[in-house]
Every structure is written in structure tokens, then in C-alpha cells.
Short mmCIF file of C-alpha atoms in Angstrom, two decimals:
data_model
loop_
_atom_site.label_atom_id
_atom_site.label_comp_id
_atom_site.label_asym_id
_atom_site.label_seq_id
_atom_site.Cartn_x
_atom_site.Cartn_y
_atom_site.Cartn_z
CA UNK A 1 10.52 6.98 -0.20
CA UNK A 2 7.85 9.53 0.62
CA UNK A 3 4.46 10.08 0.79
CA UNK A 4 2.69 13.24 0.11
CA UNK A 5 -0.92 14.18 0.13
CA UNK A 6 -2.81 16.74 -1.22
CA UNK A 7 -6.61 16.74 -0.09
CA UNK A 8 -9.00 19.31 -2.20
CA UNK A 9 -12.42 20.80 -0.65
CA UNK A 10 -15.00 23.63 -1.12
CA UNK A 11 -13.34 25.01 1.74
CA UNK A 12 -10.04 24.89 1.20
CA UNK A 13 -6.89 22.68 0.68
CA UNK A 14 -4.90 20.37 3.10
CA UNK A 15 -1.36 19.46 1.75
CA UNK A 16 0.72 17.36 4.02
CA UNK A 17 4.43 15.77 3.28
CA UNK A 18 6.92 13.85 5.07
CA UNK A 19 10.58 14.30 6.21
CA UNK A 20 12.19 11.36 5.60
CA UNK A 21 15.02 10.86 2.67
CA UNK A 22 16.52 7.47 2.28
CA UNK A 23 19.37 6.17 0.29
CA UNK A 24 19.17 2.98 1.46
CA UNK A 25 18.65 2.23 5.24
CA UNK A 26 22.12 3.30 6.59
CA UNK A 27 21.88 6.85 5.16
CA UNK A 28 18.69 8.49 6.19
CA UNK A 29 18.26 12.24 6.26
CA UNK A 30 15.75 14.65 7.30
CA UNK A 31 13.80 17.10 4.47
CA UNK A 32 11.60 19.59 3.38
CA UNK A 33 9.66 18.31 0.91
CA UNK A 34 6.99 21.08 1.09
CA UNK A 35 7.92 24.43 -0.67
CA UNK A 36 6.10 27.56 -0.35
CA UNK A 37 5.64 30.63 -2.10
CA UNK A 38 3.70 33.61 -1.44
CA UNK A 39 2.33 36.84 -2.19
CA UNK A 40 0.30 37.71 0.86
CA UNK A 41 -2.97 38.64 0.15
CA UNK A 42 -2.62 38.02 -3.56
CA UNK A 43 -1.14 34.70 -4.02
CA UNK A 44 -0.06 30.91 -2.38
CA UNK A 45 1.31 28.42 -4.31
CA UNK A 46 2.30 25.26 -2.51
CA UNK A 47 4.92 22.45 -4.32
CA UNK A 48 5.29 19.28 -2.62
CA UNK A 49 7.92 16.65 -3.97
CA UNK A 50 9.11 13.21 -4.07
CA UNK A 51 11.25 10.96 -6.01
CA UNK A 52 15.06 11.44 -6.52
CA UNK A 53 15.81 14.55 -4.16
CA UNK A 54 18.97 16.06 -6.54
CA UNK A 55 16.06 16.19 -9.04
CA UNK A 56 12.95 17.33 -7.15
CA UNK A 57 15.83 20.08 -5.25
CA UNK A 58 17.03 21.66 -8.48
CA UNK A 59 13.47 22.20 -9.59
CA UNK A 60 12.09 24.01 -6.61
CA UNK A 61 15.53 25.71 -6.61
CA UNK A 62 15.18 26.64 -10.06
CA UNK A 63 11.77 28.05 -9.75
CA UNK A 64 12.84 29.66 -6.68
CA UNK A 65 15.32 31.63 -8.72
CA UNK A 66 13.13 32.10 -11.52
CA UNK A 67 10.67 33.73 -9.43
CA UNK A 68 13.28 36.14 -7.61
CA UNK A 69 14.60 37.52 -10.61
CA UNK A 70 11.72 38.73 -12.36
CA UNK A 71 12.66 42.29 -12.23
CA UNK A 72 15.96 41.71 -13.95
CA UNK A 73 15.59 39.55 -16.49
CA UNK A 74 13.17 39.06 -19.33
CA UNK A 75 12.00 36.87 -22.41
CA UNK A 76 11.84 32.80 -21.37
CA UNK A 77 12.86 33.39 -17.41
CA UNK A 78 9.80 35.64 -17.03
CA UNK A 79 7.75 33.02 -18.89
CA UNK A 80 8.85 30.92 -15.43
CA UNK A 81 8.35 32.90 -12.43
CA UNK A 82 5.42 31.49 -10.67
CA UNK A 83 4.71 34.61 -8.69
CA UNK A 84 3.89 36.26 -12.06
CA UNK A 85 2.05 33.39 -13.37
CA UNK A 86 -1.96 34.14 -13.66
CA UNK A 87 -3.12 31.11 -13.02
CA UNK A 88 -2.59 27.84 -10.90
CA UNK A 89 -2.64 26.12 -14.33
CA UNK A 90 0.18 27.77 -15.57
CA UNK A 91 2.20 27.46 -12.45
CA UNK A 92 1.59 23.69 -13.15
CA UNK A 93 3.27 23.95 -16.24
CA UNK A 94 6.09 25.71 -14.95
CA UNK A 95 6.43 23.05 -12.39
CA UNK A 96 6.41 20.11 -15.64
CA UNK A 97 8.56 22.02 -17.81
CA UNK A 98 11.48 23.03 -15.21
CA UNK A 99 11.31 19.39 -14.40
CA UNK A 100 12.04 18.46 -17.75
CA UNK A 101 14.75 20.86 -17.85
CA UNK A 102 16.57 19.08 -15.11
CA UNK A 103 15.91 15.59 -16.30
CA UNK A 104 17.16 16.53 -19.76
CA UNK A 105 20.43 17.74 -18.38
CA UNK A 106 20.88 15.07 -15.50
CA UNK A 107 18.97 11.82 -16.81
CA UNK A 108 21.78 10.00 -18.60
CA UNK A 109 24.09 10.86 -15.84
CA UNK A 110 21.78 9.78 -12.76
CA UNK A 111 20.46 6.38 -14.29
CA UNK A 112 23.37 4.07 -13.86
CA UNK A 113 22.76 5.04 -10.23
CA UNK A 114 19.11 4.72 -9.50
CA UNK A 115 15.94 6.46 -10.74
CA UNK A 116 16.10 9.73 -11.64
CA UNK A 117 12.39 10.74 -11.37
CA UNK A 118 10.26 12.88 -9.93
CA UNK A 119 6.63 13.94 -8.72
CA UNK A 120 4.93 17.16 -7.47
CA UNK A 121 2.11 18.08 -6.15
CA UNK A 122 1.04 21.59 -7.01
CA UNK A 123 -1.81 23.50 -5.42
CA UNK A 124 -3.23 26.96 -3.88
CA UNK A 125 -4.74 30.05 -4.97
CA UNK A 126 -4.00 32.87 -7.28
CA UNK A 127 -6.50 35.39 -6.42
CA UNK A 128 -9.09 35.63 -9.08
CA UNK A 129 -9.68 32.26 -9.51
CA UNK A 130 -10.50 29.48 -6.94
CA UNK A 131 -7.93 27.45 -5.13
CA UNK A 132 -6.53 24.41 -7.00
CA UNK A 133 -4.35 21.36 -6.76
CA UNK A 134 -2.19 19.23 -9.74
CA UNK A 135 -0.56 16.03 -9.57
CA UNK A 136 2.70 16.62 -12.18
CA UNK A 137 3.82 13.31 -13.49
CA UNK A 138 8.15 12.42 -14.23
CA UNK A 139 6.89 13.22 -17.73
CA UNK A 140 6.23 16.69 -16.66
CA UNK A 141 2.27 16.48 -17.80
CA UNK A 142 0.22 16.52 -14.84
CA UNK A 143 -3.43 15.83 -13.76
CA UNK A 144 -5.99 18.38 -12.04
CA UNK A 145 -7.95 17.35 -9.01
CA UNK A 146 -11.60 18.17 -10.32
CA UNK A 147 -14.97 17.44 -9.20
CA UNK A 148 -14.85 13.66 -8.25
CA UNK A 149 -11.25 13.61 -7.47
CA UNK A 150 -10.75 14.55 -3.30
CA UNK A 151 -7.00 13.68 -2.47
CA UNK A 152 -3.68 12.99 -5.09
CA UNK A 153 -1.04 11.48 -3.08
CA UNK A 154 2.51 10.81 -4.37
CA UNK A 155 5.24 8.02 -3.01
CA UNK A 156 4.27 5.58 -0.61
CA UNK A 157 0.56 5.74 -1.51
CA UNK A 158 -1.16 2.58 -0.36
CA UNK A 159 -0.99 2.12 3.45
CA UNK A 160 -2.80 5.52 3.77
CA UNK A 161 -5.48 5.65 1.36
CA UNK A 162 -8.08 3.30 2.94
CA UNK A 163 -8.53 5.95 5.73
CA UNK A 164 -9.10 8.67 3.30
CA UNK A 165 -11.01 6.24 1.27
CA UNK A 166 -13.32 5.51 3.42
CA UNK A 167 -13.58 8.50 6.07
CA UNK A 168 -12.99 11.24 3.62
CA UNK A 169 -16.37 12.84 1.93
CA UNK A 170 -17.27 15.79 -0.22
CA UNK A 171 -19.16 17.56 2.89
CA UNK A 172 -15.89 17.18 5.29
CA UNK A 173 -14.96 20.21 6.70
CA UNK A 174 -10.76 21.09 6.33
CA UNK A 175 -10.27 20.46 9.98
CA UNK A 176 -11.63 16.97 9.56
CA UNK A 177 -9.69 16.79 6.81
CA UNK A 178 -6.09 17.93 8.22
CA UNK A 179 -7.29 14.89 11.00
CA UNK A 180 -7.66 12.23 8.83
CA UNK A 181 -4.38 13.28 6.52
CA UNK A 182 -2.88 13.07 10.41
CA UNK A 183 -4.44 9.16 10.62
CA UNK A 184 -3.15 8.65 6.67
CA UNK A 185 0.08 9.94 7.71
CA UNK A 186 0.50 7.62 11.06
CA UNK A 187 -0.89 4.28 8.94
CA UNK A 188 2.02 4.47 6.55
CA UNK A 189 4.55 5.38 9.19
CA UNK A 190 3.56 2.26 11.35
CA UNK A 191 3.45 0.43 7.94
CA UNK A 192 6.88 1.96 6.24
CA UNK A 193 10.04 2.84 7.16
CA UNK A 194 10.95 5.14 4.49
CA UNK A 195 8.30 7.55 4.91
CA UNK A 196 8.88 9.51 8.40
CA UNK A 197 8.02 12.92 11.01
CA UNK A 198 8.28 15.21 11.24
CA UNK A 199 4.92 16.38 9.26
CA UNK A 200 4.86 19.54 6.90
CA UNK A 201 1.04 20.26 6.78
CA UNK A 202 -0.63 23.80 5.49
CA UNK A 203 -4.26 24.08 6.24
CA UNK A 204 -5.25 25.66 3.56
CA UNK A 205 -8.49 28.09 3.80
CA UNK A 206 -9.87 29.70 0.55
CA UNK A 207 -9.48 33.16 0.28
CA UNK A 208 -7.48 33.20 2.95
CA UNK A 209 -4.00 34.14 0.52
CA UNK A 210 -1.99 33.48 3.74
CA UNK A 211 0.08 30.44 4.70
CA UNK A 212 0.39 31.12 8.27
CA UNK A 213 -1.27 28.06 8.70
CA UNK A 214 1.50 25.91 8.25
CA UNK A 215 2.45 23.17 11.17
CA UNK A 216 4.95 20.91 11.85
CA UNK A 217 4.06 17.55 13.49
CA UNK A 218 7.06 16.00 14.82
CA UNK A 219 6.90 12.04 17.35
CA UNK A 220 6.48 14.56 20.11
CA UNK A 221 3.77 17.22 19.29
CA UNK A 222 0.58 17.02 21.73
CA UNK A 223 -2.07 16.78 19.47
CA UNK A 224 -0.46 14.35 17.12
CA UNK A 225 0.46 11.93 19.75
CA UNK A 226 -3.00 11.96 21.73
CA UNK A 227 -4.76 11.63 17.93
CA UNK A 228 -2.44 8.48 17.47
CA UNK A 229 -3.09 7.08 20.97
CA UNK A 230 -6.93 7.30 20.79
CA UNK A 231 -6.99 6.14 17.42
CA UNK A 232 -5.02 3.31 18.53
CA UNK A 233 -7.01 2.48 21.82
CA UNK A 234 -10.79 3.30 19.53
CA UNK A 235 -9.45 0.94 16.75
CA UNK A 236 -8.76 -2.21 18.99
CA UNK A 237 -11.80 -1.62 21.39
CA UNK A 238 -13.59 -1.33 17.70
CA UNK A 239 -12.26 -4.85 16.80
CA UNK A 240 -12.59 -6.44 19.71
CA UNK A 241 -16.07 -5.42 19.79
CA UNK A 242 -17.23 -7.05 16.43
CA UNK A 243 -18.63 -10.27 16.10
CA UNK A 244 -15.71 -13.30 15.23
CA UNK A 245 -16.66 -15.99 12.30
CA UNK A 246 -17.91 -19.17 13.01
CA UNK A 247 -16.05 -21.96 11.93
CA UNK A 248 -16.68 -25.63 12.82
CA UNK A 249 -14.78 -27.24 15.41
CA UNK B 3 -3.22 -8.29 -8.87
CA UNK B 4 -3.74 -10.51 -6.03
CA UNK B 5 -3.64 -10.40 -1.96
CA UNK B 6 -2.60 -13.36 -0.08
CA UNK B 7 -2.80 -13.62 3.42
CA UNK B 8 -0.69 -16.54 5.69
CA UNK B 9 -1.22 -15.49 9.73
CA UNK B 10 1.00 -17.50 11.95
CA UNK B 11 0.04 -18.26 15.88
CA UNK B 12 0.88 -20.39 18.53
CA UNK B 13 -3.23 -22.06 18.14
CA UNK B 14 -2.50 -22.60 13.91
CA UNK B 15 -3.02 -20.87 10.61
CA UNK B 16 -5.04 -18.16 8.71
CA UNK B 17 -4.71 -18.40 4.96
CA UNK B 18 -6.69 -16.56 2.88
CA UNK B 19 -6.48 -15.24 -0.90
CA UNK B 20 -8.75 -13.31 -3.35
CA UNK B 21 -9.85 -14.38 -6.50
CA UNK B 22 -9.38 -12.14 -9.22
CA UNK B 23 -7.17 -12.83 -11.94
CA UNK B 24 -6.25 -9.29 -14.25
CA UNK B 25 -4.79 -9.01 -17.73
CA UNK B 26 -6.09 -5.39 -17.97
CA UNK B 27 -9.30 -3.82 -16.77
CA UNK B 28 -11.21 -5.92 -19.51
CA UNK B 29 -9.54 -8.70 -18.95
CA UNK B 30 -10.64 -10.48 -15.78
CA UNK B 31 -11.65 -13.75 -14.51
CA UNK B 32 -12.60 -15.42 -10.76
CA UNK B 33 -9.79 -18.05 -9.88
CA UNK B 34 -8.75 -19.85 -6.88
CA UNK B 35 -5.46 -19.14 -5.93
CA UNK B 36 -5.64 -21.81 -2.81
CA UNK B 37 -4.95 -25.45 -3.54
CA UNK B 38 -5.07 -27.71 -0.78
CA UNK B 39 -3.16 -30.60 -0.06
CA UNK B 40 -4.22 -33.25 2.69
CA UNK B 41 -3.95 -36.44 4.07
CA UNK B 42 -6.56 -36.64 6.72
CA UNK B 43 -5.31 -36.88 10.07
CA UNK B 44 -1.53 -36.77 9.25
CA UNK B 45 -1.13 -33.75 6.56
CA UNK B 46 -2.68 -30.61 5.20
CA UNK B 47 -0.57 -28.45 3.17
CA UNK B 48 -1.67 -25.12 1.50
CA UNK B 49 -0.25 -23.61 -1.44
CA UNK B 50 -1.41 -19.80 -2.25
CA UNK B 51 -0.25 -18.46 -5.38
CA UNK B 52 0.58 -14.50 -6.40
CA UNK B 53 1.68 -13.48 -10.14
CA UNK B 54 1.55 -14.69 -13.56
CA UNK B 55 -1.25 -17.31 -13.87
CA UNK B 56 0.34 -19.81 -16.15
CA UNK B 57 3.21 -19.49 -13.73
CA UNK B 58 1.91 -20.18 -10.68
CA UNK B 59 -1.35 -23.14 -12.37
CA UNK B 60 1.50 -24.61 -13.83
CA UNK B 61 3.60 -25.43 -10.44
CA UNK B 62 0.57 -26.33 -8.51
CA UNK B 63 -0.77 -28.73 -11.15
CA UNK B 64 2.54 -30.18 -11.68
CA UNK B 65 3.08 -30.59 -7.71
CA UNK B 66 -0.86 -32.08 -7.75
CA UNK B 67 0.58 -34.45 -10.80
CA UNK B 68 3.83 -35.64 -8.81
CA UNK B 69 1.59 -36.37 -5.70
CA UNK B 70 -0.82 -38.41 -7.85
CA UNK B 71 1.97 -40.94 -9.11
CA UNK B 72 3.77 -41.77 -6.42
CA UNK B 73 2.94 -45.37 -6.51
CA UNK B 74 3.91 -45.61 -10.13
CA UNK B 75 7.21 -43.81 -10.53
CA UNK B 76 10.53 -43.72 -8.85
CA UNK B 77 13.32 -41.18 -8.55
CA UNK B 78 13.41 -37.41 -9.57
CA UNK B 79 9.48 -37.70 -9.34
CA UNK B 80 9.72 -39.37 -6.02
CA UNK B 81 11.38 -36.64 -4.04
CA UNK B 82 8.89 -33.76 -5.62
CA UNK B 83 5.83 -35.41 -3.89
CA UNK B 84 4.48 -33.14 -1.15
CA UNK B 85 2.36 -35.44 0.20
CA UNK B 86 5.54 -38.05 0.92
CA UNK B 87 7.67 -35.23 1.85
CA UNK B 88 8.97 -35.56 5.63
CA UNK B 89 8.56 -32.12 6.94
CA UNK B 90 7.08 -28.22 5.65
CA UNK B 91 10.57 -27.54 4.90
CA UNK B 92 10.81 -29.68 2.19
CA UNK B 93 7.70 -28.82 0.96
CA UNK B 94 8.41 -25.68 0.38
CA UNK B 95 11.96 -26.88 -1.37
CA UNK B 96 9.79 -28.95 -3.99
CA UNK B 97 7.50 -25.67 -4.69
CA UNK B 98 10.38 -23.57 -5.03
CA UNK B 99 12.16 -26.46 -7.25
CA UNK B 100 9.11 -27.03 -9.52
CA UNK B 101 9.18 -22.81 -9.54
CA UNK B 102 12.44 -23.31 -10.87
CA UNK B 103 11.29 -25.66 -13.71
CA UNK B 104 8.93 -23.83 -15.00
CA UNK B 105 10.50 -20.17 -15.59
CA UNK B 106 13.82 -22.30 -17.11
CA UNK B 107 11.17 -23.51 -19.73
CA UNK B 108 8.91 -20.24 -19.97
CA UNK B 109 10.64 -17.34 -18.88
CA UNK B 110 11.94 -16.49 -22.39
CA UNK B 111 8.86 -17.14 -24.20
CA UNK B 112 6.86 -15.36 -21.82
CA UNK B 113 8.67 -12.15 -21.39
CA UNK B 114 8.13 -10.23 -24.39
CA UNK B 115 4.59 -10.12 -23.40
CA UNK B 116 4.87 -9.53 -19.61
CA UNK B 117 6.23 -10.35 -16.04
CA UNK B 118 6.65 -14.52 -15.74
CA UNK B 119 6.91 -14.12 -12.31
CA UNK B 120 5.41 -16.39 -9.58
CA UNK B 121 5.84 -16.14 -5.91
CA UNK B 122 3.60 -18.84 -3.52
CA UNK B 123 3.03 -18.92 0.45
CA UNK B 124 3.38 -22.77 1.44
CA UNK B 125 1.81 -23.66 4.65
CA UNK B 126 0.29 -26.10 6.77
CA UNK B 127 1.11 -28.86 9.14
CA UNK B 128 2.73 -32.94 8.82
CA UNK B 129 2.45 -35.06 11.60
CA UNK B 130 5.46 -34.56 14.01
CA UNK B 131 6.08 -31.19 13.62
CA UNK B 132 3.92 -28.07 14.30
CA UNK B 133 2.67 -25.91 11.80
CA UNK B 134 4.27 -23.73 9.68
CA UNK B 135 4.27 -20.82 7.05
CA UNK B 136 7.02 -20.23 4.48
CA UNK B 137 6.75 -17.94 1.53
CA UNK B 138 8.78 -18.77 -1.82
CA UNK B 139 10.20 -16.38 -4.48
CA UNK B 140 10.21 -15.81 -8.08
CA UNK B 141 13.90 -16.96 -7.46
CA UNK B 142 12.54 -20.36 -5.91
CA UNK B 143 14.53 -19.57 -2.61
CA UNK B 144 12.15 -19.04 0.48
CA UNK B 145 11.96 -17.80 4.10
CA UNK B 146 9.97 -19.14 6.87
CA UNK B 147 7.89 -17.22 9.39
CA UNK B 148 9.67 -17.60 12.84
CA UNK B 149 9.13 -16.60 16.19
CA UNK B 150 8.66 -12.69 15.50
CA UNK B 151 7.08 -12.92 12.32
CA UNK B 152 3.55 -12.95 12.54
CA UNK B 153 2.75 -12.92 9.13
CA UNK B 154 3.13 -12.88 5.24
CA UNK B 155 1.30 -11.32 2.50
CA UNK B 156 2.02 -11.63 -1.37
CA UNK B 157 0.97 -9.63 -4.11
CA UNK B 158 -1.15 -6.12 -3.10
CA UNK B 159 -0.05 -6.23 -0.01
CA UNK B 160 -0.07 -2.37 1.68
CA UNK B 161 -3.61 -1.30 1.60
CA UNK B 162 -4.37 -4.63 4.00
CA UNK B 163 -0.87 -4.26 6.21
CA UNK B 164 -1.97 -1.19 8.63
CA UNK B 165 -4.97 -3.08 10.41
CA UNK B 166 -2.88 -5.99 10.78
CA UNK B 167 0.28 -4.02 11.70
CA UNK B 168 -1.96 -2.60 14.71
CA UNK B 169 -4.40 -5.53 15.73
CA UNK B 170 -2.77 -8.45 15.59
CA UNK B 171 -0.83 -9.82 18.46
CA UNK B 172 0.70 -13.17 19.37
CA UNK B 173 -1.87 -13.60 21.84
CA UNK B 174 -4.68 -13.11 19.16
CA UNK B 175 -6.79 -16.00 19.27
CA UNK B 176 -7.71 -18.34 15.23
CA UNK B 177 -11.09 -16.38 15.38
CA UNK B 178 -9.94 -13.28 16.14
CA UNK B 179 -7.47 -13.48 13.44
CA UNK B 180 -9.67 -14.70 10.64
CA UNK B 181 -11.74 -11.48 11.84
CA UNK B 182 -8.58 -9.46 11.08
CA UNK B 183 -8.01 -10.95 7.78
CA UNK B 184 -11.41 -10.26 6.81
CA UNK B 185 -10.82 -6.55 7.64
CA UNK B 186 -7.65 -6.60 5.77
CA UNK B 187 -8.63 -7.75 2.45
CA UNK B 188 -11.97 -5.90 2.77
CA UNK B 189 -9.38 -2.60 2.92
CA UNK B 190 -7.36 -3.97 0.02
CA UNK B 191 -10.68 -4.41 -2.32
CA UNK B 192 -12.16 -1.17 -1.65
CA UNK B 193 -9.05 0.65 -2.10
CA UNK B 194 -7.81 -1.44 -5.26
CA UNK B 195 -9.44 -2.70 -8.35
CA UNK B 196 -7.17 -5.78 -8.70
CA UNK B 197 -8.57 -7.36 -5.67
CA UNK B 198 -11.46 -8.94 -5.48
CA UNK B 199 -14.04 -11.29 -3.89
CA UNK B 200 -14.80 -14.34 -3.09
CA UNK B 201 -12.11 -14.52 -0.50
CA UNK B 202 -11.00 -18.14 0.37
CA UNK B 203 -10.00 -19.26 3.68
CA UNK B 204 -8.50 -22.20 6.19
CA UNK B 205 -8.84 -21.83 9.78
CA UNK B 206 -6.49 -24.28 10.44
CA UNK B 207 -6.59 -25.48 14.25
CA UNK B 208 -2.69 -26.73 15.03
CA UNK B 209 -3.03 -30.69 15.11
CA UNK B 210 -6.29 -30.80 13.55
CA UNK B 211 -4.98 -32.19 10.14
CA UNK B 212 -8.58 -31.37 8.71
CA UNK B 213 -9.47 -28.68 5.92
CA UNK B 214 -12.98 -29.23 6.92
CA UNK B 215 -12.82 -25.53 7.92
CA UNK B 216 -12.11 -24.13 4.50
CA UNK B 217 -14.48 -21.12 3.83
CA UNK B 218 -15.82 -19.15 1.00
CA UNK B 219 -16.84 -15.25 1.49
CA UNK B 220 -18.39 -13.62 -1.31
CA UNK B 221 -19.91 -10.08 -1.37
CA UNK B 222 -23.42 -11.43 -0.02
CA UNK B 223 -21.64 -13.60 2.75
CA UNK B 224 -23.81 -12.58 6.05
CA UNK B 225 -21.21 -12.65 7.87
CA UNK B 226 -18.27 -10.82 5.99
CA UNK B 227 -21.44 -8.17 4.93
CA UNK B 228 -22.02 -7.62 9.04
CA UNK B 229 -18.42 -7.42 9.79
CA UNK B 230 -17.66 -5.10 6.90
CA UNK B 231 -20.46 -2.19 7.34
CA UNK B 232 -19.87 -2.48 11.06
CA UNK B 233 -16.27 -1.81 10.90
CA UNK B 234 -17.49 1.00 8.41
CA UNK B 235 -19.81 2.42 10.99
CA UNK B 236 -17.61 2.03 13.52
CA UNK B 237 -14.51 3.66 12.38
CA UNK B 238 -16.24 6.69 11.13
CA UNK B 239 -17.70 6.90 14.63
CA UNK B 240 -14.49 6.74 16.20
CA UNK B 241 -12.33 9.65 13.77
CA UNK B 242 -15.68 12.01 13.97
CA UNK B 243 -15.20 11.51 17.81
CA UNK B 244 -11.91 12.56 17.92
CA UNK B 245 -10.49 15.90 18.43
CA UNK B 246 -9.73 17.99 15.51
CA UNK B 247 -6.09 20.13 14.89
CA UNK B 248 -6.55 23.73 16.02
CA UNK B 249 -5.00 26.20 13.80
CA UNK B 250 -5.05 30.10 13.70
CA UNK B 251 -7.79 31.55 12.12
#
């Protein structure tokens, strides 16, 4: 499993993935599941995966190649290279339609096995328009985060969404933000196995057409580890402190 | 959807379930998914009940119909009623039995329409033993919670794990732990349609053989209401009060 998170503000984005791939508890693996691409100054378009890795792989490979061949080739490749693209919408598509590509060719193949599916998050900034972020489905359609919609998530969704659900608010700045993603992140790893450091996160800031932003949390790093411990400590202090039910005795 | 809750401790039981039954979003109803089984001072036995509806009505009522007619059968019936069975372990064999019976007649019927599936936590206490907590499968085959097992949940059961994953100990006290499984299914509801209030639940005191401390919490309990906004106010306190990431600017 895996669990991804893509958080969407006036100020900016925070998109945060896992490392851990699992076939099964005996063969464990650590991966990048967050994919960058840039144009500095112009352009950053962020692609964070889960599902079957041989899938989710040969689409950001794909698209990687698409987008480094742009000067020699022409017709449908072009049609595919994100860095050309002219808007985050279209890079979405590129995103659903590569993945279709790849399930076409491998699907038949890959299902006597296990699942071949999967899921993307797809966000940042093409300059000219404001920064964005898109959930794209196994079908290779895909959602937009707009308005009312704060965070997508993808894989192990559940253990970390009631701190986002209830700490997260339109008027949260994207440091408060890349904090609780932090807390959403340690829930599920308490919670899951499968989903596991070290953290990918970019911290996103509009306008800012630069990724060098990007962290990596692993069990050791200082700010991670004292956020876990005092969130720990404040939590049960916070229990302990509230009133317990009556029953009668 | 439903969340079911079975907390084991040295000082007894906390068993708690929601009460919303789903076919759809405009399909819903308020059941109890708790039956309660009890001799007074010599054996109570709960039965909570996840999945398909018919399923799981279907096994308690027919367990309810075996325990009312012991007197007046013999036989097959005889050894099905729970409230003549000799210890929690073969309580849970007759729920997993009468499981048994009733996807042999149903699951075929059933299927074309949706999941037939049942699963059931089985707990309580009879007279000679100390209490215990099992939790049966679709498959009618169970496990029991021993020793390092502090608990079992059925149905939606990740958005409530993380609080309990970090608060509960084996030296929690009953109260403290009913305070806990309020927190738990109050993250579960607001993260998650499926689940809803009134939440039903036995404080069961180890030796006590009473129910008399069966509870109801609805949305306008005073209690549950208290507990919920000050965990509210309380957590968002403690993550505005702690540190945010530092990244370059």
C-alpha cells in the first residue's frame, strides 16, 4: 500500500507521499513515489503515485521520455510532453491517457497476478494560470480539487483523514499545512504497516515556479521526531484531561 | 457501513456499535447492531453484528430462538443455545455455526444483488471463567483476543484505530476506555457517512454479570456532546501549539 496526499490552498500546495512498496510482508522495498518535473521559473508539475508500481513506473517513465524528446520528435509524442503542455489540465490528461496506454498493453497479463491499477495525484503550476491539483482515477478520468475540496489523498486513506478533517481549514497557512500532512502521515504509519518513511513532501508556494522546497522526512529527522513526540505526549495529557462517563456501579 | 468496537482489559469489557444501516445514500435506517444475552448473576453475552443485515438479524434471531426453547426441544437445537453453553468459546462456535447456516441457505440467492457477508464480535462473561472477546468471520471460523490483543473492531474500522492505537494501554482503567471509544467512533462519524449515531454501549465490570450498564449516546447526549467539542478544542489547541516545518524561502 501507500498513502499519498495532496493538500490545496490560496497559498500554495503541500504534496506528501510515502516510501514503502510491499508485495506481501516478506518483500518490502523502499520508493519514490513522488515525481517531479520542472521548468524553473516557468513551470512545476508534481505526479505522485500508488497502486501496482510496474504500472504507476512505466507511466512516469513514459512521460519522462515523452517530455525529453520534444525536440526530436513530432505529431502524437508532442501531444504528450508535459513540459510543453499549457495547462495543468492538460498535463492531467496526459497523466490519464499514458496510464491507459500501459494498462491496455499490460492488463491481461498482470491480472492473474494481482491488481493492475493505478492512481495519481497531479498538481503545480504552469505559469499563467494558478497552481492546481487532480486526483486521476485507474480509469484514467480524474477529478480537480476546486473550491470546497482541501486535500485528495490516494492508498491508505482512512487512518489520516480525521486530522486533516478536523484541523485542516480554508484560512491555514502552508506551513500549518505541511504540519498536519506530517501528523496525517504519522497516524497511518502507527496504524499501517504498508505505508512507511521516509516522507517525500514539496511545500509548494504559488508563484514560486521552484521546487527547491522539497524534504525528505525519514524515522530520524529532528523536526519530524520532536512533532511526533509532542503530539504524542499533548494527545494523552489531552485525554487524560477530559471528563470519563458515568456509569452505574 | 458499520463500526464495532470490543475493548478487552484486565477490569472487563467495552462494546460499543453504531447504528446506521446503508443500502445507498438514500437508503438508510437506525438499527441496533448489539443484542444482549444474560442470565443475571451467572451470564451476559454480547453479540455485535457488521455486514449484510439479513445476514447478521437472521443469526442473532435464530440464536435468540434456540435460547428460547431449550426446555422444549432436544438435540441439534440443544447444543446451539448460548445461554446453556458451558464457556465463551462455545459461544462463539454456535454464532459461527448458525453463520454457517444461514449463507449455505442465502448466499446464492443473495449474491446477484450484493455482498451476503456477516462477520459478529461475541463477548461477555459465564460464571467460572473470566471474560472474554472473540470476533467471528464471514467463514464462521473465529479468533479470540488474548493477552496482547487489546482490541477488535469490525466493519469501518481505520478512521477510529489511530486514537486507540495511541491511548489505550493495558493499564487503562473501564472509564477511561469507554472515554476512548467515544473518541473513536466520534472520528469514524465525522470522517465517514456510513457511520452514524446513536452509539450503543456495555461497560461491563468483570464478575458483574449485569447489563444494567448498557448506554445509549445520541448526538444531544450531554455527555458524548462535552467530550466531543472538548476533544475538538483541545486538539486544535495542541497542533496550533506546535512547531511548524521550516523550509527555504
Amino acid at each position: 500500500m501507500t498513502y499519498c496526499l495532496g493538500i490545496l490552498l490560496p497559498a500554495g500546495l503541500i504534496l506528501a507521499s510515502d516510501s514503502r512498496s510491499s508485495a506481501g510482508v516478506d518483500q518490502i522495498a523502499v520508493v519514490e513515489k513522488l515525481a517531479l518535473f520542472e521548468v524553473p521559473g516557468e513551470r512545476v508539475i508534481a505526479i505522485l503515485s500508488a497502486g501496482n508500481l510496474a504500472t504507476t513506473q512505466a507511466v512516469v517513465t513514459m512521460i519522462r521520455q515523452y517530455s525529453r524528446h520534444k525536440q526530436e520528435s513530432a505529431g502524437s509524442v508532442e501531444n504528450r510532453d508535459i513540459l510543453a503542455a499549457r495547462t495543468m489540465f492538460d498535463v492531467a490528461q496526459i497523466v490519464g491517457s499514458t496510464l491507459r496506454e500501459v494498462l491496455r498493453l499490460n492488463r491481461s497479463f498482470v491480472e492473474p497476478y494481482g491488481d493492475p491499477n493505478g492512481t495519481f495525484l497531479v498538481a503545480g503550476q504552469i505559469a499563467g494560470e494558478p497552481h492546481r491539483l487532480f486526483q486521476v482515477y485507474s480509469a484514467g478520468n480524474f477529478i480537480e480539487a476546486l473550491g470546497r475540496t482541501q486535500f485528495l489523498q490516494l492508498g491508505e486513506t482512512k487512518y489520516g483523514k480525521p486530522i486533516l478533517d478536523r484541523a485542516l481549514s480554508p484560512t491555514s497557512g502552508l506551513d500549518e499545512a505541511a504540519k498536519l500532512a506530517l501528523l496525517s502521515f504519522d497516524a497511518t504509519i502507527r496504524s499501517n504497516l504498508s505505508v512507511a518513511p521516509p516522507i517525500d513532501m514539496l511545500h509548494y508556494e504559488s508563484g514560486s515556479f521552484s521546487t527547491r522546497t522539497l524534504a525528505k522526512y525519514d524515522s530520524n529527522h529532528p523536526y519530524w521526531t520532536d512533532l511526533r513526540q509532542r503530539y504524542s505526549d499533548g494527545l494523552t495529557a489531552l485525554v487524560a484531561g477530559l471528563p470519563d462517563p458515568q456509569f452505574p456501579s
